[in-house]
Coordinates of C-alpha atoms in Angstrom, one line a residue:
G1 CA -2.2 18.3 50.3
S2 CA -4.4 16.3 47.9
S3 CA -4.0 12.7 46.9
F4 CA -4.5 11.4 43.4
Y5 CA -5.0 7.8 42.2
T6 CA -5.1 6.1 38.9
K7 CA -7.7 3.6 37.9
A8 CA -7.0 0.0 38.6
L9 CA -5.6 -2.1 35.7
H10 CA -6.9 -5.6 35.3
F11 CA -5.2 -8.2 33.1
E12 CA -5.1 -12.0 32.7
I13 CA -2.0 -14.1 32.3
I14 CA -2.5 -17.1 30.1
G15 CA -0.3 -19.9 28.9
H16 CA 1.6 -19.4 25.6
K17 CA 1.5 -22.3 23.2
P18 CA 5.0 -22.8 21.7
A19 CA 5.1 -22.4 17.9
S20 CA 5.6 -25.6 16.1
T21 CA 5.8 -26.8 12.5
K22 CA 3.5 -29.4 10.9
S23 CA 6.0 -32.1 12.0
G24 CA 5.6 -31.0 15.7
Q25 CA 9.0 -29.3 15.9
T26 CA 9.1 -26.8 18.8
N27 CA 10.9 -23.4 18.3
P28 CA 11.5 -23.9 14.5
P29 CA 14.1 -21.7 12.9
V30 CA 11.5 -19.9 10.7
F31 CA 7.7 -19.6 11.0
I32 CA 4.9 -17.2 10.3
S33 CA 2.2 -16.2 12.8
A34 CA -1.1 -14.6 12.1
I35 CA -1.9 -12.2 15.0
P36 CA -5.5 -10.8 15.1
S37 CA -6.3 -7.5 16.9
K38 CA -9.4 -9.2 18.5
T39 CA -11.3 -12.4 18.2
N40 CA -14.8 -11.4 19.4
I41 CA -16.5 -8.7 17.3
Y42 CA -19.8 -7.5 15.8
V43 CA -20.9 -7.7 12.2
G44 CA -19.3 -4.8 10.4
E45 CA -16.7 -4.1 13.1
P46 CA -13.1 -3.9 11.7
L47 CA -10.5 -6.5 12.6
S48 CA -6.8 -6.2 11.7
V49 CA -4.6 -9.2 11.3
Q50 CA -0.8 -9.0 11.3
Y51 CA 1.2 -11.7 9.5
K52 CA 4.5 -11.7 11.3
L53 CA 7.7 -13.5 10.4
Y54 CA 9.9 -15.1 13.1
T55 CA 13.3 -16.3 12.0
K56 CA 16.7 -17.3 13.5
V57 CA 18.4 -17.4 10.1
G58 CA 18.9 -14.9 7.3
V59 CA 15.9 -14.1 5.2
Y60 CA 16.5 -12.2 1.9
N61 CA 13.3 -12.2 -0.1
Y62 CA 9.7 -13.0 0.4
Q63 CA 6.7 -13.3 -1.9
V64 CA 3.0 -13.3 -1.0
D65 CA 1.0 -14.5 -4.0
K66 CA -2.4 -13.6 -2.7
L67 CA -4.3 -12.8 0.5
P68 CA -5.7 -15.7 2.5
D69 CA -9.3 -16.8 1.7
A70 CA -11.8 -15.5 4.3
V71 CA -15.3 -16.5 3.7
G72 CA -17.8 -14.1 5.4
F73 CA -15.3 -11.1 5.3
W74 CA -14.4 -8.4 2.9
A75 CA -10.7 -7.6 3.2
E76 CA -8.3 -4.9 2.3
E77 CA -4.5 -4.9 2.7
I78 CA -3.0 -1.9 4.6
P79 CA -0.3 -0.5 2.3
K80 CA 3.3 -0.3 3.7
S81 CA 5.5 2.6 3.1
S82 CA 8.7 0.6 3.1
Q83 CA 10.2 -2.9 3.3
P84 CA 9.6 -4.6 6.7
R85 CA 12.4 -4.1 9.2
L86 CA 13.6 -6.8 11.5
V87 CA 13.1 -6.4 15.3
S88 CA 14.6 -8.7 17.9
E89 CA 12.0 -10.5 20.1
V90 CA 12.2 -13.4 22.6
V91 CA 9.6 -16.2 22.2
D92 CA 9.5 -19.0 24.7
G93 CA 13.0 -18.2 25.8
V94 CA 14.3 -18.2 22.2
R95 CA 15.5 -15.0 20.5
Y96 CA 14.0 -14.4 17.0
N97 CA 14.3 -11.6 14.5
T98 CA 10.7 -10.6 13.6
A99 CA 9.1 -8.5 10.9
V100 CA 5.5 -7.8 9.9
L101 CA 5.1 -9.0 6.3
K102 CA 1.5 -8.0 5.8
T103 CA -1.3 -6.3 7.7
V104 CA -4.9 -6.9 6.5
L105 CA -8.1 -5.2 7.6
Y106 CA -11.1 -7.5 7.7
Y107 CA -14.8 -6.6 8.0
P108 CA -17.2 -9.5 8.8
T109 CA -20.4 -9.5 6.8
R110 CA -22.3 -12.2 8.7
A111 CA -22.5 -13.6 12.2
G112 CA -21.1 -17.0 13.5
A113 CA -17.8 -18.7 14.0
L114 CA -15.8 -17.6 10.9
L115 CA -12.4 -18.7 9.8
I116 CA -9.5 -16.9 8.0
D117 CA -7.3 -19.3 6.1
P118 CA -3.5 -19.4 6.6
L119 CA -1.3 -17.1 4.7
S120 CA 1.0 -18.8 2.1
T121 CA 4.3 -17.3 1.2
E122 CA 7.7 -18.2 -0.3
L123 CA 10.8 -17.1 1.6
E124 CA 14.4 -17.1 0.4
I125 CA 16.2 -18.2 3.6
E126 CA 19.7 -19.2 4.6
V127 CA 20.3 -22.9 5.2
K128 CA 23.3 -25.1 6.0
S129 CA 25.3 -26.3 3.1
N130 CA 25.4 -30.1 2.5
Q131 CA 29.1 -29.9 1.8
R132 CA 31.1 -30.2 5.0
S133 CA 34.9 -30.1 5.2
R134 CA 36.9 -32.5 7.4
R135 CA 37.8 -31.0 10.7
M136 CA 41.0 -31.8 12.6
F137 CA 39.5 -30.7 15.9
N138 CA 36.3 -31.7 17.6
D139 CA 35.7 -28.2 19.0
P140 CA 32.2 -26.8 19.3
F141 CA 33.6 -23.5 18.0
F142 CA 34.3 -25.0 14.6
N143 CA 30.7 -26.5 14.5
D144 CA 29.4 -23.0 14.0
P145 CA 27.4 -22.6 10.7
F146 CA 29.8 -19.9 9.6
F147 CA 32.6 -22.6 9.2
S148 CA 30.3 -25.3 7.9
G149 CA 29.1 -23.1 5.0
T150 CA 25.6 -21.8 4.1
R151 CA 23.5 -21.3 1.0
K152 CA 20.2 -19.7 0.0
A153 CA 17.1 -21.8 -0.6
T154 CA 13.5 -20.9 -1.4
K155 CA 10.9 -22.6 0.8
K156 CA 7.1 -22.3 1.2
F157 CA 5.6 -21.4 4.6
L158 CA 2.1 -21.3 6.0
S159 CA 0.8 -19.2 8.9
N160 CA -1.7 -20.4 11.4
E161 CA -5.4 -20.0 10.7
V162 CA -7.4 -17.4 12.6
K163 CA -10.8 -18.2 14.2
I164 CA -13.1 -15.2 14.8
R165 CA -16.4 -15.2 16.7
V166 CA -18.8 -12.7 15.1
K167 CA -21.9 -11.4 17.0
N168 CA -25.0 -10.2 15.3
L169 CA -26.1 -6.6 15.8
P170 CA -28.6 -6.1 18.6
E171 CA -32.3 -6.3 17.9
P172 CA -34.6 -4.6 17.2
R173 CA -33.0 -2.5 14.5
P174 CA -34.3 0.9 13.5
A175 CA -36.3 1.1 10.3
N176 CA -33.8 3.5 8.7
F177 CA -30.7 1.4 9.6
I178 CA -28.5 1.1 6.4
G179 CA -25.9 -1.4 7.8
A180 CA -23.5 1.3 8.9
V181 CA -21.2 0.4 11.8
G182 CA -18.9 3.0 13.3
R183 CA -19.4 6.7 13.7
F184 CA -20.9 9.0 11.0
Q185 CA -22.4 12.4 10.1
I186 CA -24.7 13.2 7.2
K187 CA -25.5 16.5 5.5
A188 CA -27.4 17.5 2.4
S189 CA -27.4 20.8 0.4
L190 CA -28.7 22.4 -2.8
D191 CA -26.4 24.3 -5.1
T192 CA -29.0 27.0 -5.1
N193 CA -32.3 27.6 -3.2
A194 CA -34.1 29.6 -5.9
V195 CA -34.8 28.3 -9.5
F196 CA -37.2 28.8 -12.4
A197 CA -39.7 26.0 -13.1
N198 CA -38.2 23.4 -15.5
D199 CA -34.7 24.6 -14.6
A200 CA -32.1 22.2 -13.1
V201 CA -30.7 22.2 -9.5
G202 CA -28.2 19.9 -7.8
L203 CA -28.8 18.1 -4.6
S204 CA -25.7 16.7 -2.8
I205 CA -25.9 14.1 0.0
T206 CA -22.7 13.4 1.9
L207 CA -22.0 10.7 4.5
A208 CA -18.7 11.2 6.4
G209 CA -17.1 9.5 9.3
I210 CA -15.4 6.2 10.3
G211 CA -16.7 2.7 9.6
N212 CA -17.6 0.0 7.1
F213 CA -18.0 2.3 4.1
K214 CA -17.8 -0.5 1.5
S215 CA -21.0 -2.0 2.8
I216 CA -23.0 1.2 2.9
N217 CA -25.4 2.6 0.2
L218 CA -26.6 6.2 0.7
P219 CA -30.4 6.5 1.0
E220 CA -32.4 8.3 -1.8
P221 CA -34.3 11.5 -1.0
K222 CA -38.1 11.5 -0.8
L223 CA -39.2 14.4 -3.0
P224 CA -42.6 16.2 -3.2
E225 CA -44.8 15.9 -6.2
G226 CA -43.9 18.0 -9.2
V227 CA -40.1 17.4 -9.0
D228 CA -38.3 15.0 -11.4
I229 CA -35.1 13.3 -10.2
F230 CA -32.4 11.7 -12.3
K231 CA -29.8 9.0 -11.7
P232 CA -27.1 10.4 -9.3
E233 CA -23.4 10.8 -9.7
R234 CA -21.6 8.9 -7.0
S235 CA -18.1 9.6 -5.6
E236 CA -16.1 8.6 -2.6
S237 CA -12.9 9.5 -0.8
I238 CA -12.0 6.8 1.7
A239 CA -8.6 5.9 3.2
I240 CA -7.2 3.6 5.9
K241 CA -6.1 5.6 9.0
G242 CA -5.4 4.1 12.3
M243 CA -6.5 0.5 11.3
R244 CA -9.9 1.7 10.1
H245 CA -11.6 3.2 7.1
Q246 CA -12.2 7.0 7.2
G247 CA -13.6 9.4 4.7
N248 CA -16.8 10.2 2.9
K249 CA -19.4 9.0 0.3
K250 CA -21.3 11.5 -1.8
S251 CA -24.3 11.3 -4.1
T252 CA -25.3 14.3 -6.4
Y253 CA -28.8 14.2 -7.9
L254 CA -30.1 16.4 -10.7
L255 CA -33.6 17.8 -9.7
V256 CA -36.0 19.5 -12.1
P257 CA -38.9 21.2 -10.4
R258 CA -42.0 21.5 -12.7
V259 CA -44.3 23.5 -10.5
A260 CA -43.8 27.0 -9.2
G261 CA -44.0 27.6 -5.4
K262 CA -42.2 26.7 -2.2
L263 CA -40.9 23.2 -2.0
E264 CA -39.6 21.3 1.0
I265 CA -37.7 18.0 0.9
K266 CA -38.1 16.0 4.0
P267 CA -35.1 15.3 6.2
I268 CA -32.9 12.4 5.2
K269 CA -32.5 10.2 8.2
I270 CA -30.2 7.1 8.7
A271 CA -29.3 5.0 11.7
Y272 CA -25.9 3.4 12.4
F273 CA -24.5 1.2 15.2
D274 CA -22.0 3.0 17.4
L275 CA -19.3 0.6 18.5
T276 CA -18.3 2.8 21.5
T277 CA -21.7 3.0 23.1
K278 CA -23.0 -0.4 21.7
R279 CA -26.3 1.2 20.6
Y280 CA -28.0 2.6 17.5
V281 CA -27.7 6.3 16.7
T282 CA -30.0 8.2 14.3
I283 CA -28.7 11.2 12.4
S284 CA -30.6 13.6 10.1
T285 CA -29.9 16.3 7.6
G286 CA -32.9 18.5 8.5
P287 CA -35.4 19.8 6.0
I288 CA -34.3 21.1 2.7
R289 CA -36.2 24.1 1.3
M290 CA -36.3 25.6 -2.2
M291 CA -38.2 28.4 -4.0
V292 CA -39.4 27.7 -7.5
Y293 CA -40.5 30.7 -9.7
D294 CA -42.6 30.5 -12.9
A295 CA -41.0 31.1 -16.3
E296 CA -42.1 34.8 -16.3
G297 CA -41.3 35.4 -12.7
N298 CA -40.1 38.9 -11.7
Q299 CA -38.4 37.7 -8.6
A300 CA -34.6 37.8 -8.3
L301 CA -33.1 34.5 -9.1
V302 CA -29.9 33.1 -7.5
T303 CA -28.2 31.2 -10.2
S304 CA -25.7 28.5 -9.6
G305 CA -23.8 27.9 -12.8
Y306 CA -24.2 24.2 -12.3
S307 CA -23.2 22.2 -15.5
R308 CA -25.9 19.9 -16.7
A309 CA -26.7 17.8 -19.7
E310 CA -29.5 20.2 -20.8
V311 CA -27.0 23.0 -21.0
E312 CA -24.6 21.0 -23.1
L313 CA -27.4 20.0 -25.5
M314 CA -28.4 23.7 -25.8
Q315 CA -24.9 24.7 -26.7
D316 CA -24.8 22.1 -29.4
D317 CA -28.2 23.2 -30.8
I318 CA -27.6 27.0 -30.9
R319 CA -24.8 28.7 -32.8
Y320 CA -24.2 32.2 -31.6
I321 CA -23.1 35.1 -33.9
K322 CA -19.7 36.4 -32.8
A323 CA -18.0 39.6 -33.8
Y324 CA -14.6 39.2 -35.6
D325 CA -11.8 39.7 -33.1
G326 CA -8.8 38.8 -35.3
H327 CA -6.2 41.0 -36.9
F328 CA -5.1 41.9 -40.5
T329 CA -1.7 41.1 -41.9
R330 CA 0.2 43.3 -44.3
K331 CA 0.7 41.9 -47.7
S332 CA 4.5 42.3 -47.5
A333 CA 4.6 40.5 -44.1
S334 CA 5.7 36.8 -44.0
A335 CA 2.7 34.5 -43.8
L336 CA 4.8 32.0 -41.8
P337 CA 6.4 33.8 -38.8
A338 CA 9.4 32.4 -36.8
S339 CA 7.0 31.0 -34.1
Y340 CA 5.4 28.8 -36.7
W341 CA 8.7 27.1 -37.6
F342 CA 9.7 26.9 -33.9
I343 CA 6.5 25.0 -33.0
H344 CA 6.8 22.6 -35.9
V345 CA 10.5 21.8 -35.2
L346 CA 9.7 21.3 -31.5
G347 CA 6.8 19.0 -32.4
I348 CA 9.1 16.9 -34.7
L349 CA 11.7 16.6 -31.9
T350 CA 9.0 15.6 -29.4
V351 CA 7.7 12.8 -31.7
L352 CA 11.2 11.5 -32.3
G353 CA 11.8 11.5 -28.5
I354 CA 8.6 9.6 -27.9
F355 CA 9.6 7.0 -30.5
G356 CA 13.0 6.6 -29.0
Y357 CA 11.6 6.2 -25.5
E358 CA 9.1 3.6 -26.7
Y359 CA 11.9 1.7 -28.6
R360 CA 13.9 1.6 -25.3
L361 CA 10.8 0.3 -23.4
H362 CA 10.3 -2.4 -26.0
Q363 CA 13.9 -3.5 -25.5
Y364 CA 13.3 -3.7 -21.8
D365 CA 10.0 -5.6 -22.2
G366 CA 11.7 -8.2 -24.5
N367 CA 14.8 -8.6 -22.4
A368 CA 14.3 -9.0 -18.6
G369 CA 18.1 -9.2 -18.2
L370 CA 18.6 -5.8 -19.8
R371 CA 15.9 -4.2 -17.7
R372 CA 17.4 -5.8 -14.5
S373 CA 20.9 -4.6 -15.4
A374 CA 19.6 -1.0 -16.1
E375 CA 17.9 -0.8 -12.8
A376 CA 20.8 -2.4 -10.8
M377 CA 22.5 0.8 -9.7
R378 CA 19.3 2.5 -8.7
V379 CA 18.3 -0.6 -6.6
A380 CA 21.7 -0.8 -5.0
R381 CA 21.8 2.9 -4.0
N382 CA 18.3 2.6 -2.5
R383 CA 19.5 -0.3 -0.3
L384 CA 22.6 1.6 0.7
K385 CA 20.5 4.6 1.6
Q386 CA 18.3 2.3 3.7
A387 CA 21.3 0.9 5.5
Q388 CA 22.6 4.5 6.3
G389 CA 19.4 5.1 8.2
M390 CA 19.7 2.0 10.4
A391 CA 21.0 2.0 14.0
E392 CA 24.6 1.0 14.7
D393 CA 23.6 -2.3 16.4
S394 CA 20.9 -3.2 13.8
P395 CA 21.0 -7.0 13.2
E396 CA 20.0 -6.7 9.5
L397 CA 22.4 -4.0 8.5
R398 CA 25.2 -6.2 7.4
S399 CA 22.8 -8.6 5.6
L400 CA 21.5 -5.6 3.7
L401 CA 25.0 -4.5 2.6
H402 CA 25.9 -8.0 1.5
Q403 CA 22.7 -8.2 -0.5
C404 CA 23.4 -4.7 -2.0
I405 CA 26.8 -5.8 -3.5
V406 CA 25.8 -9.4 -4.5
S407 CA 22.5 -8.2 -6.1
F408 CA 24.3 -5.5 -8.1
I409 CA 26.9 -7.9 -9.5
G410 CA 24.3 -10.6 -10.2
A411 CA 22.1 -8.1 -12.1
R412 CA 25.0 -6.7 -14.2
L413 CA 26.2 -10.2 -15.0
N414 CA 22.7 -11.6 -15.5
A415 CA 23.1 -14.2 -12.9
A416 CA 20.7 -15.3 -10.2
E417 CA 22.0 -13.8 -7.0
N418 CA 20.6 -16.7 -4.8
A419 CA 22.6 -19.2 -6.9
I420 CA 26.1 -17.9 -6.4
D421 CA 28.5 -17.7 -3.5
T422 CA 31.5 -15.6 -3.0
T423 CA 33.9 -18.0 -4.8
E424 CA 31.6 -18.3 -7.9
L425 CA 31.1 -14.5 -7.9
V426 CA 34.8 -13.8 -7.9
S427 CA 35.3 -16.3 -10.7
M428 CA 32.6 -14.6 -12.8
L429 CA 34.2 -11.2 -12.3
R430 CA 37.6 -12.6 -13.5
Q431 CA 35.9 -14.0 -16.6
K432 CA 34.6 -10.6 -17.5
D433 CA 38.2 -9.2 -17.4
I434 CA 37.5 -7.0 -14.4
P435 CA 40.8 -5.5 -13.1
G436 CA 42.5 -7.7 -10.5
E437 CA 42.5 -5.1 -7.8
V438 CA 38.7 -4.6 -8.1
V439 CA 38.2 -8.4 -7.9
A440 CA 40.5 -8.7 -4.9
E441 CA 38.7 -5.8 -3.2
T442 CA 35.3 -7.4 -3.8
R443 CA 36.4 -10.8 -2.5
H444 CA 38.1 -9.3 0.6
F445 CA 35.0 -7.1 1.3
L446 CA 32.5 -10.0 1.1
E447 CA 34.6 -12.4 3.1
G448 CA 35.0 -9.8 5.9
L449 CA 31.4 -8.8 5.8
N450 CA 30.3 -12.5 6.0
M451 CA 32.6 -13.0 9.0
D452 CA 31.2 -10.0 10.8
R453 CA 27.6 -11.2 10.0
F454 CA 28.0 -14.6 11.5
A455 CA 30.7 -14.0 14.1
P456 CA 30.0 -10.5 15.5
G457 CA 33.2 -8.8 16.7
A458 CA 35.5 -11.0 14.5
V459 CA 36.2 -7.9 12.3
Q460 CA 36.8 -4.7 14.2
R461 CA 34.8 -2.4 12.0
S462 CA 31.8 -0.3 12.8
A463 CA 28.5 -0.2 10.9
S464 CA 29.3 3.3 9.5
E465 CA 32.7 2.1 8.2
W466 CA 30.9 -0.9 6.5
V467 CA 28.5 1.5 4.8
E468 CA 31.3 3.8 3.6
L469 CA 33.2 0.8 2.2
T470 CA 30.1 -0.5 0.5
G471 CA 29.6 2.8 -1.3
K472 CA 33.2 2.9 -2.5
L473 CA 33.1 -0.7 -3.7
L474 CA 29.7 0.0 -5.5
Q475 CA 31.3 3.0 -7.3
N476 CA 34.3 0.9 -8.4
L477 CA 32.1 -1.9 -9.7
G478 CA 29.8 0.5 -11.5
K479 CA 32.8 1.8 -13.5
E480 CA 33.8 -1.7 -14.6
L481 CA 30.4 -3.6 -15.1

């Protein structure tokens, strides 16, 4: 008998500016868009930017030389587990195939109106061929690019620039603010709480959480008189999770108390800016207590086994007397047992194997064509495996299968795959004395696949059948090339 209601949702509808090239062309066949996650942020607040490809033609390869310049930011690219996949999307009433080329995480280091420069990339795309055959009929059907012919060409593209408004953190700032923005916890501990005077003890300070770790330096502890402190060992374990940095930073100090008695290290306090509540939060470790005994103390000592430079020096300075724990050998027994010869023969074989492996690597380093040919089958099988995981109606499946075969043949024949078409490829196979049935099978496969790519439904063959035929053809070509 009760009624339940959701919260009201508010949103604003704004006009969308059509994408255009430098020449003012609306709805170009290929363009790249930089899409920020937000445009109004605080100093130290993370911002992700997706560099997204929009295309109406085939795209085969892309190359990003470097990330865009972004003065006032430090940036880190978010690694991708696989090649970008095409997804169909409608922009201003025009259907594009889209793929995210790069995703970069930016952290602003100062306030103001900041600018992220355009991303520059080279794309290998499909363009219309300049050679056009005479047509007997003025039918729009025959004006399709499939009948006019296409070729591959490499062109350079630029994304749009991204403007970001960065706000300064609120004033006044706490005295113990270290520039941390996000959400954090801090803890500190000793590896033992009872030591002799002039003995070493380790103090570890760990800051964990989510935020701008790259801009944070851990504070140093304030020690009472009578305690020496040495330069710390620093370590960190930070990864990108959910479009933000998460992990911990750790500093380990070596302390040497010189005076016996009870010692207390004051709490280590830091302040950070919480993006959720938009206010500063102070966190603390609490006091750190330690009992120091004199050199002749009768109190029980809790030892830590902590490895220190003093211990290493002591081991080098003192040579302990050790009892003989070996065994005697009978005079009649062989001084060189079978295990001796086995180890030496195994060592010789290992060295020969290493030399052979390095010789093969030198061959690959000096001959890019040999390296490309050796890796051709592995690359082709990876692409075929990727195609097997695609959906039946995936728009890029047939392009991937075409690239699988053409790239394999180009690598084995040491030819640039973007510079050959089906006719040239078949001619090259015939020059290599490849059996006629394999050449005919290759030509028939590529022609049928091209027709199905550019005129869907022209060839009555499902995606699974194309994948199976690609595997068989790849196996036949592998035997001959």
